[in-house]
mmCIF file of C-alpha atoms in Angstrom:
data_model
loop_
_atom_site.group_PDB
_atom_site.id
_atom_site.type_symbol
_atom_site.label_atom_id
_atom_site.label_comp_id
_atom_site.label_asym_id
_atom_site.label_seq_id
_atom_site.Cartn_x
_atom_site.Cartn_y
_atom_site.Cartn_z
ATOM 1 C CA UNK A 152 0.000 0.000 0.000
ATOM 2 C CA UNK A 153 1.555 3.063 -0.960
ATOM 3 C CA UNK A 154 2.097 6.016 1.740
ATOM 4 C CA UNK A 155 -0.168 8.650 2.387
ATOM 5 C CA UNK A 156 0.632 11.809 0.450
ATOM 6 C CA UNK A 157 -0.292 15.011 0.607
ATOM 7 C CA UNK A 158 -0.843 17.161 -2.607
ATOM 8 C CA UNK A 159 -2.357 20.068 -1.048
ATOM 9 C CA UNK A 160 1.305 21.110 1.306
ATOM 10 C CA UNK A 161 3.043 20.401 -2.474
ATOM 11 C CA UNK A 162 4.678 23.051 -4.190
ATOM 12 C CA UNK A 163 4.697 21.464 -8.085
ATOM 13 C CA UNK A 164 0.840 21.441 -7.339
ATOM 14 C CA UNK A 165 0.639 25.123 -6.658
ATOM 15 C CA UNK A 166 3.060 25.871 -8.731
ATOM 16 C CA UNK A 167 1.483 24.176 -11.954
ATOM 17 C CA UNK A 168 -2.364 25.176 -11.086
ATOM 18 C CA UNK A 169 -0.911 29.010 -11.210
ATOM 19 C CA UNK A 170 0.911 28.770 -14.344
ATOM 20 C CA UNK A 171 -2.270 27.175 -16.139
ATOM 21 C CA UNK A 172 -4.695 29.790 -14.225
ATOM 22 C CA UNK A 173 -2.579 32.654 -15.452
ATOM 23 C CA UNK A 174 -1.755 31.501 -18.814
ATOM 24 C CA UNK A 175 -4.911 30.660 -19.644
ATOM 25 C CA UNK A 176 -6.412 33.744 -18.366
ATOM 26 C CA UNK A 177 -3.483 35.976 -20.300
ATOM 27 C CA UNK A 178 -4.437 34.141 -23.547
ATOM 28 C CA UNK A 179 -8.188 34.592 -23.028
ATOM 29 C CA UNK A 180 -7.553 38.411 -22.062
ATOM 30 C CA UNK A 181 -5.535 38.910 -25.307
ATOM 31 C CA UNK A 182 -8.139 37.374 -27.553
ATOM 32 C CA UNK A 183 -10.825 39.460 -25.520
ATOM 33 C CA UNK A 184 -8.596 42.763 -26.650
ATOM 34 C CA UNK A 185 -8.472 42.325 -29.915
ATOM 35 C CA UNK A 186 -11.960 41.122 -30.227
ATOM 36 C CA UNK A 187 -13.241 44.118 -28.932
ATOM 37 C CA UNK A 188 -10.888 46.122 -30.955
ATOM 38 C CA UNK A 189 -12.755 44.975 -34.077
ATOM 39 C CA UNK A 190 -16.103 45.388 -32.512
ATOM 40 C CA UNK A 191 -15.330 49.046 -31.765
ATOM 41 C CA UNK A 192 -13.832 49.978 -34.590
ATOM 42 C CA UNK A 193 -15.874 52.729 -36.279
ATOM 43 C CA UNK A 194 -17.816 51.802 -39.570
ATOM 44 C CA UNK A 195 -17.636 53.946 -42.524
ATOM 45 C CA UNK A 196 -20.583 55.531 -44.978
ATOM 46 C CA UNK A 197 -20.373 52.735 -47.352
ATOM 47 C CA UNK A 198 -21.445 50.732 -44.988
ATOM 48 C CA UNK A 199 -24.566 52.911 -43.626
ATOM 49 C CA UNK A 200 -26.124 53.296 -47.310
ATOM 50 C CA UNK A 201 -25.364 49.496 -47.687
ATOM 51 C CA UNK A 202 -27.074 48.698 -44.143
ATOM 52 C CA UNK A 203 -24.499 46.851 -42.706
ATOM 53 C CA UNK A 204 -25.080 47.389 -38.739
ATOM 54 C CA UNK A 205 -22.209 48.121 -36.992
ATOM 55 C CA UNK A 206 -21.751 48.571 -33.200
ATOM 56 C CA UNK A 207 -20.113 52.533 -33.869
ATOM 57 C CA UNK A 208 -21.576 53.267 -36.827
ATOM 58 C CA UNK A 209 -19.757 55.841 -39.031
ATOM 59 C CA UNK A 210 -19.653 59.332 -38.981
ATOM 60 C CA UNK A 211 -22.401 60.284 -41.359
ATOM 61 C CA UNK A 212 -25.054 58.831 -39.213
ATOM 62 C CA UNK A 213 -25.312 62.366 -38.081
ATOM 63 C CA UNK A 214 -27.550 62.598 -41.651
ATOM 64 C CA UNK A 215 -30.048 60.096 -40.108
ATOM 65 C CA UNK A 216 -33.230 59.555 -38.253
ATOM 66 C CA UNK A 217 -31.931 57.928 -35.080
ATOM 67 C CA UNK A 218 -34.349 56.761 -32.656
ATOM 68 C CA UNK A 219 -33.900 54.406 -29.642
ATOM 69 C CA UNK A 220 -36.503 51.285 -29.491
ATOM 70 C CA UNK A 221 -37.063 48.065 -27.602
ATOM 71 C CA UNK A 222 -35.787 45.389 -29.183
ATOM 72 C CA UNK A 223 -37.783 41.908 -28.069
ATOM 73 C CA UNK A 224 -34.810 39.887 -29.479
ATOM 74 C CA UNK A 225 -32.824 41.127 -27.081
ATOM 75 C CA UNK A 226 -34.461 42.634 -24.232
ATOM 76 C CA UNK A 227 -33.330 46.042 -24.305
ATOM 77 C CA UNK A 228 -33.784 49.460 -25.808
ATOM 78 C CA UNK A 229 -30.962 49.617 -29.054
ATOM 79 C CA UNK A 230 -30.605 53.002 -31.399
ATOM 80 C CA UNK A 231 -32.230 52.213 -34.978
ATOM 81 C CA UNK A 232 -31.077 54.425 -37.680
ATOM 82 C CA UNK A 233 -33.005 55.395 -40.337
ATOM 83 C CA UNK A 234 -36.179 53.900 -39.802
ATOM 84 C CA UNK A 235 -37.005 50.095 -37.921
ATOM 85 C CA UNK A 236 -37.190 47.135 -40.071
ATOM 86 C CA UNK A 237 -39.972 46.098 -37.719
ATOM 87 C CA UNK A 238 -37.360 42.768 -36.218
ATOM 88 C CA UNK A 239 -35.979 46.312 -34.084
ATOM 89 C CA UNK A 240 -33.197 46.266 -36.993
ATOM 90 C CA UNK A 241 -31.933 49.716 -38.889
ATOM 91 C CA UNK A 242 -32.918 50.576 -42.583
ATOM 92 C CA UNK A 243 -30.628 52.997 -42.995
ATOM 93 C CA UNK A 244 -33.088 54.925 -44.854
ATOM 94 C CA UNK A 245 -34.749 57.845 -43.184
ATOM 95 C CA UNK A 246 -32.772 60.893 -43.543
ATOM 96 C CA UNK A 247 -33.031 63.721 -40.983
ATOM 97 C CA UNK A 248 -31.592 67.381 -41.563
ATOM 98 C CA UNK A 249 -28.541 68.245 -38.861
ATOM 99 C CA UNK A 250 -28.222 72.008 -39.131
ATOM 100 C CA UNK A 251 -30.471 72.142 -42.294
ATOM 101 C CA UNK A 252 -28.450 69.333 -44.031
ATOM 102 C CA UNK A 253 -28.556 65.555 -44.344
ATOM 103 C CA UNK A 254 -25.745 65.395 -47.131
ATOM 104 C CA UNK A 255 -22.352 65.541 -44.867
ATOM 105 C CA UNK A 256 -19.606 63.943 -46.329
ATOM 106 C CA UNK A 257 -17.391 61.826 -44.484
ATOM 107 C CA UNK A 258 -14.919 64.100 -44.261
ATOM 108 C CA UNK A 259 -17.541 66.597 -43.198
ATOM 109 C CA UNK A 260 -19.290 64.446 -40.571
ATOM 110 C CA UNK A 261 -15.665 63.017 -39.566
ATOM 111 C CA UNK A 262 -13.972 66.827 -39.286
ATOM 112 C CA UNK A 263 -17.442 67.812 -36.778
ATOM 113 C CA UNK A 264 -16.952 64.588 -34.467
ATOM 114 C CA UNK A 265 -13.466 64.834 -34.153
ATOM 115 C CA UNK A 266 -13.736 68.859 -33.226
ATOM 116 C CA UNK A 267 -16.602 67.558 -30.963
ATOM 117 C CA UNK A 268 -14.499 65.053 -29.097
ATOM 118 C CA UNK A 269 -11.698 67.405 -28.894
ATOM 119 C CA UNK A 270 -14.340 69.681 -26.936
ATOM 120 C CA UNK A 271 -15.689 67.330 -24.785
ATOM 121 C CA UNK A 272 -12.247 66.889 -23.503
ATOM 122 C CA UNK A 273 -11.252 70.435 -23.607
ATOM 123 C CA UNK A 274 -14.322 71.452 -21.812
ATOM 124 C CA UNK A 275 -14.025 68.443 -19.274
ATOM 125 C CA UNK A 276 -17.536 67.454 -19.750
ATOM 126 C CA UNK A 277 -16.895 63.768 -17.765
ATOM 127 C CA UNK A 278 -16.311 65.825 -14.689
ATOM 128 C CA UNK A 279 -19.653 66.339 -14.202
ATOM 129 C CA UNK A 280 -21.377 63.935 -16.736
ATOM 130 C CA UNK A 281 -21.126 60.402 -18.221
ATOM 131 C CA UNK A 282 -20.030 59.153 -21.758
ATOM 132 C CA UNK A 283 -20.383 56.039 -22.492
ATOM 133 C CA UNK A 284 -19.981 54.706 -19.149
ATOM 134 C CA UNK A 285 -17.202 57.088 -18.269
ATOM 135 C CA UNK A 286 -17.288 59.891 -15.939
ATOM 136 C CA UNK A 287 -19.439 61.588 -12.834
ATOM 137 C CA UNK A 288 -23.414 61.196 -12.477
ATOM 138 C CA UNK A 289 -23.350 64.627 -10.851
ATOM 139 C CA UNK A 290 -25.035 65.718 -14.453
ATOM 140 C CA UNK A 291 -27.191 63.697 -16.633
ATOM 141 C CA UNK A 292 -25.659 61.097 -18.358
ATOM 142 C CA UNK A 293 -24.677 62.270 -22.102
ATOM 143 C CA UNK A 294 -24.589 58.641 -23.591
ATOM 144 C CA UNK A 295 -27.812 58.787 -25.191
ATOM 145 C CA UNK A 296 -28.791 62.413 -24.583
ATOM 146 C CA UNK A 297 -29.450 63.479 -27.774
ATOM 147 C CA UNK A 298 -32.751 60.528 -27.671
ATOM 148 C CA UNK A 299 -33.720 62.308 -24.406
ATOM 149 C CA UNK A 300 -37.270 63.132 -24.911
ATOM 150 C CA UNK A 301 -36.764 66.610 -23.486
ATOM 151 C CA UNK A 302 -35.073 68.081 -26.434
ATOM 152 C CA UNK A 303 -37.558 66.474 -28.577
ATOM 153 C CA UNK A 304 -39.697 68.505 -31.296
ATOM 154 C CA UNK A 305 -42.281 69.669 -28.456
ATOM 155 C CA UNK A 306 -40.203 68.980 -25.778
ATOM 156 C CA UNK A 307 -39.254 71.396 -23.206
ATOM 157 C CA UNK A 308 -35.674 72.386 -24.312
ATOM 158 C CA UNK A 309 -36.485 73.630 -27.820
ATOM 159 C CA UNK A 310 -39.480 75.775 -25.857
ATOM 160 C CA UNK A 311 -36.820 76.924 -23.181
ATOM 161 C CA UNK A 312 -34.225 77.926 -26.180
ATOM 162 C CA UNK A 313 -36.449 79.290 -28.478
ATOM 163 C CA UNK A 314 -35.569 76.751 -31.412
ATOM 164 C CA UNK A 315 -37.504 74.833 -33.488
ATOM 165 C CA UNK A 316 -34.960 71.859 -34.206
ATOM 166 C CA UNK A 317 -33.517 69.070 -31.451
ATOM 167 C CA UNK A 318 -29.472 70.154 -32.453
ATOM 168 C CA UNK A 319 -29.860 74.143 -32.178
ATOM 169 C CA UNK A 320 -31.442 73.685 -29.377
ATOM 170 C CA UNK A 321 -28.782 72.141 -27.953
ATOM 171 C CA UNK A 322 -26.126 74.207 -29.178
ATOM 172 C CA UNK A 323 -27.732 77.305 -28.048
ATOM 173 C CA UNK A 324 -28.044 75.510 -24.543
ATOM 174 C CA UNK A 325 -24.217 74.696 -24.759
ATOM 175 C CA UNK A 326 -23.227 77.988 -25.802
ATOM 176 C CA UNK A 327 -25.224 79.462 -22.995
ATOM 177 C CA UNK A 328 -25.761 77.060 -20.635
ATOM 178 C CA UNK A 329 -26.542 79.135 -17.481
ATOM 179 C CA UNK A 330 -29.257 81.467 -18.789
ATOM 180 C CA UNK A 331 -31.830 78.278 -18.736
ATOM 181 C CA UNK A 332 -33.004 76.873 -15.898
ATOM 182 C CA UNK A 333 -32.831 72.810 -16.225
ATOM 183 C CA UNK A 334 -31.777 71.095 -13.026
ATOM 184 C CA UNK A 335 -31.212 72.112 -9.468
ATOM 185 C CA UNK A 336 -27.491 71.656 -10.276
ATOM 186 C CA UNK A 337 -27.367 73.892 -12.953
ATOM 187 C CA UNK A 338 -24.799 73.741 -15.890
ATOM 188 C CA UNK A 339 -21.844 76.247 -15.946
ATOM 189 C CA UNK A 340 -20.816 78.728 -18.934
ATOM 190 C CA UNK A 341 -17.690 76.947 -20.030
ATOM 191 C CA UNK A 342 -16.904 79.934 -23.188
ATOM 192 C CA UNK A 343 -18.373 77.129 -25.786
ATOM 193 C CA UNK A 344 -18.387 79.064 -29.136
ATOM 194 C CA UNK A 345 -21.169 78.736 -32.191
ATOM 195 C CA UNK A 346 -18.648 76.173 -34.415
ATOM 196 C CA UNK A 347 -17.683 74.011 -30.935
ATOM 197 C CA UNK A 348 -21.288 73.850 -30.165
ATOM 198 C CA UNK A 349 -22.336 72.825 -33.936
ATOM 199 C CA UNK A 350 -19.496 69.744 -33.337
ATOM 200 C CA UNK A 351 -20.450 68.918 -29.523
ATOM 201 C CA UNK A 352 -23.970 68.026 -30.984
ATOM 202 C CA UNK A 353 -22.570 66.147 -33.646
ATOM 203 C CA UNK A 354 -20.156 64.260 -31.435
ATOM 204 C CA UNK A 355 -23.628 63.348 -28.882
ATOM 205 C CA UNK A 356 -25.500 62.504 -32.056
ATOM 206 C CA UNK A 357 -23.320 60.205 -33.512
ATOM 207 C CA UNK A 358 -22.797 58.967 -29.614
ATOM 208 C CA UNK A 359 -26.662 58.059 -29.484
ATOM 209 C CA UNK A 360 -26.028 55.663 -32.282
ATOM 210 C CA UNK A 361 -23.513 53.697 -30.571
ATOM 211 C CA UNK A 362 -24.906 50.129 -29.940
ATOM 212 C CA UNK A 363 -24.278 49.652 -26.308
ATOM 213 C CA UNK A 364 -25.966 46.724 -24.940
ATOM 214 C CA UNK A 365 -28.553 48.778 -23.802
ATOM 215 C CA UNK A 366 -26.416 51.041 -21.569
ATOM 216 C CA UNK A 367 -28.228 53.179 -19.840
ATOM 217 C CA UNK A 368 -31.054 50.930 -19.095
ATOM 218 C CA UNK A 369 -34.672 52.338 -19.330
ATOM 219 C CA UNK A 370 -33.370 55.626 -20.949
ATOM 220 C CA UNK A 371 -35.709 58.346 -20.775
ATOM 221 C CA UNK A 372 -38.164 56.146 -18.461
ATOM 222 C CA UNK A 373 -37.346 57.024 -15.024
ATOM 223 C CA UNK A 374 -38.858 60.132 -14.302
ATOM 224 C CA UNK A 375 -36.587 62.387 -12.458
ATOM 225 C CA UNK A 376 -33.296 60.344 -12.839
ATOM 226 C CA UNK A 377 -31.883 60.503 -16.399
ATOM 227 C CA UNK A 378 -33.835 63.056 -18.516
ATOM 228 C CA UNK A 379 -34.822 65.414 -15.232
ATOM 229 C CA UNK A 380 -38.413 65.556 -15.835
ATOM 230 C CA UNK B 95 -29.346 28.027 -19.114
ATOM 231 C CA UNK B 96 -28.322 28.368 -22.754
ATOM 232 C CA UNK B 97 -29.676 31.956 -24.231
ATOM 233 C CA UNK B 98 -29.637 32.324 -28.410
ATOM 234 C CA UNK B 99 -27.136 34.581 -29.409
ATOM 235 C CA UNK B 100 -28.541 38.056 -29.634
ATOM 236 C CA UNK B 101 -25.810 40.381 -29.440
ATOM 237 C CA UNK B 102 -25.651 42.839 -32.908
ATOM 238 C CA UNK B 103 -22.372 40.984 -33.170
ATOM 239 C CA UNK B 104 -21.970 37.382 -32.669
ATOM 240 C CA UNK B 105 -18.940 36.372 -31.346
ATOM 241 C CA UNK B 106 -17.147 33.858 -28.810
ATOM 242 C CA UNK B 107 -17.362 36.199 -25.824
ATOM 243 C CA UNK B 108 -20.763 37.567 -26.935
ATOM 244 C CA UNK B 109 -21.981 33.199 -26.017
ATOM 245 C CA UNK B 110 -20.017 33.034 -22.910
ATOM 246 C CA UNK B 111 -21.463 35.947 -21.399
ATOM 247 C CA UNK B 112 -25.410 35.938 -22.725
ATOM 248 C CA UNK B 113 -25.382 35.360 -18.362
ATOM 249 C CA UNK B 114 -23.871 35.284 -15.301
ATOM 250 C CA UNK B 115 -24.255 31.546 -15.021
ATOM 251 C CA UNK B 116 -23.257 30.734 -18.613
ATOM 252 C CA UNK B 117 -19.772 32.867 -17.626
ATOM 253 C CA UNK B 118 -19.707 30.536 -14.694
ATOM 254 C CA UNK B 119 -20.201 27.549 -16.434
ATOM 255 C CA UNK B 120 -17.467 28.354 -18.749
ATOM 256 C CA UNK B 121 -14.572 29.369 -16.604
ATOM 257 C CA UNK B 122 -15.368 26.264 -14.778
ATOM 258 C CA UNK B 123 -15.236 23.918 -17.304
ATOM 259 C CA UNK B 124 -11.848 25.237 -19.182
ATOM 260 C CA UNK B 125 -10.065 26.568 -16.266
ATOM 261 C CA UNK B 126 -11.247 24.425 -13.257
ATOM 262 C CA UNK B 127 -11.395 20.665 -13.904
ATOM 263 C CA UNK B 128 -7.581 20.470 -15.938
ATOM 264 C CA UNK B 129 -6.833 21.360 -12.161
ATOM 265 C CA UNK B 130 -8.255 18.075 -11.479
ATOM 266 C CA UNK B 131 -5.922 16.524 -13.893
ATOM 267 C CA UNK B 132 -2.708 18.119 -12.593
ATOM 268 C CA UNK B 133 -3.946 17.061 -8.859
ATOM 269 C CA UNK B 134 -4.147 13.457 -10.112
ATOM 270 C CA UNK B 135 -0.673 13.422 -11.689
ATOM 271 C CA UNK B 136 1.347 14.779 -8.772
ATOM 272 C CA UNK B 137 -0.674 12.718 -6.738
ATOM 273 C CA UNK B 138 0.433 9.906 -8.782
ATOM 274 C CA UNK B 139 3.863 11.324 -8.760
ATOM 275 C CA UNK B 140 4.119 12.045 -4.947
ATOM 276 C CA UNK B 141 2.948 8.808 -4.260
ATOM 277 C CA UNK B 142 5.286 6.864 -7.032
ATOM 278 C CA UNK B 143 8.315 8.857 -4.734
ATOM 279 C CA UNK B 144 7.327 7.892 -1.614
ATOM 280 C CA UNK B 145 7.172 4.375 -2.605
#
């Protein structure tokens, strides 16, 4: 009969079962990267007009309809652009004027995002609100703000600003943030100009479009926590 | 247990994490019971040295 061992006060056993853990895990986590490096890679406008969905779509979805709809498939609200299919897929079809055009290039569209982004970081909007997961909740969160029902044709914002479309409202509210009264916490003038305003919109527009699981869930449901009603 | 795929994407990690309990399931299966394996063989080999 062969002695009584212990495995469990061996070092090869410890040893081995933490090179396999973390190897395994290290090859797993490199996959993971550069699977999701190919998921959030942006799309381009070839694919939009040939309605290829893609999680970020490209830059001249700012010439679209985007709304934000529950999808039954898969149990959450995702952004449909250009009109449902009626399966809560895009179309790709329904064009919607941004500043009086729905024709941006994607140069154009690109040029307005990127001077967008760069103003978002200038003008430290995480500090106070959320992108995309990213940031403070001490504002509302910005992810899907430009689907907030609020800014909506009859909603209160264009009545507040004294606009008739969803994206001057908004830039008149950025460029002049403290003259309207919106939340207890109310939002700082941070010296956005007329052109920096026009590619903050863009930037949230295109940022509604993002497919993002459903992040935040029940937009523009709860009353008093995301759109302020 | 075992959701359909309905990510906009499909991919590997899209399957493995439809739910908590499928992520479970997974890490398990792949990363827990070769542990099993490499208990058995040093056991085997501790007990082939003390012999």
């Amino acid at each position: 009969m062969a002695n009584k061992v212990s495995v469990w006060t061996d070092n090869r056993f410890w040893q081995r079962s933490a090179a396999w853990v973390t190897g395994f895990a290290a090859v797993l986590l490199i996959w993971l990267t550069f699977d999701t490096s190919a998921q959030i890679s942006m799309g381009t406008d070839a694919d939009l007009q040939n309605g290829v969905t893609k999680r970020v779509p490209g830059p001249t979805v700012i010439n679209y309809k985007i709304t934000y709809e529950m999808s039954a498939k898969r149990g959450h609200e995702v952004p449909i652009i250009g009109g449902n299919d009626g399966s809560g897929m895009s179309l790709f079809q329904e064009k919607e004027k941004f500043f009086g055009r729905d024709d941006y290039s994607e140069e154009e569209a690109g040029a307005l995002l990127h001077l967008g982004k760069l103003g978002s970081q200038t003008k430290n909007c995480m500090n106070c609100h959320t992108l995309l997961g990213n940031g403070a909740y001490y504002a509302p969160d910005l992810t899907k703000s430009w689907l907030d029902p609020a800014w909506q044709d009859g909603g209160t914002m264009q009545a507040m600003t004294g606009k008739s479309t969803k994206e001057e409202a908004m830039a008149e509210f950025l460029q002049h943030p403290s003259t309207y009264p919106t939340h207890a916490r109310m939002m700082p003038d941070l010296g956005i100009t007329a052109e920096e305003a026009k590619g903050l919109v863009a930037f949230l527009k295109h940022m509604s479009s993002i497919d993002t699981n459903g992040f935040p869930r029940n937009f523009g449901k709860i009353q008093g926590a995301v759109n302020g009603k | 247990m075992f959701e359909p795929m309905t990510d906009v994407i499909p991919s590997f990690f899209a399957w493995i994490n439809q739910g908590p309990l499928t992520l479970t399931l997974f890490l398990h299966s792949i990363i827990i019971l070769p542990m099993f394996w490499i208990y058995r063989q040093e056991k085997t080999r501790l007990e082939n040295e003390s012999k």
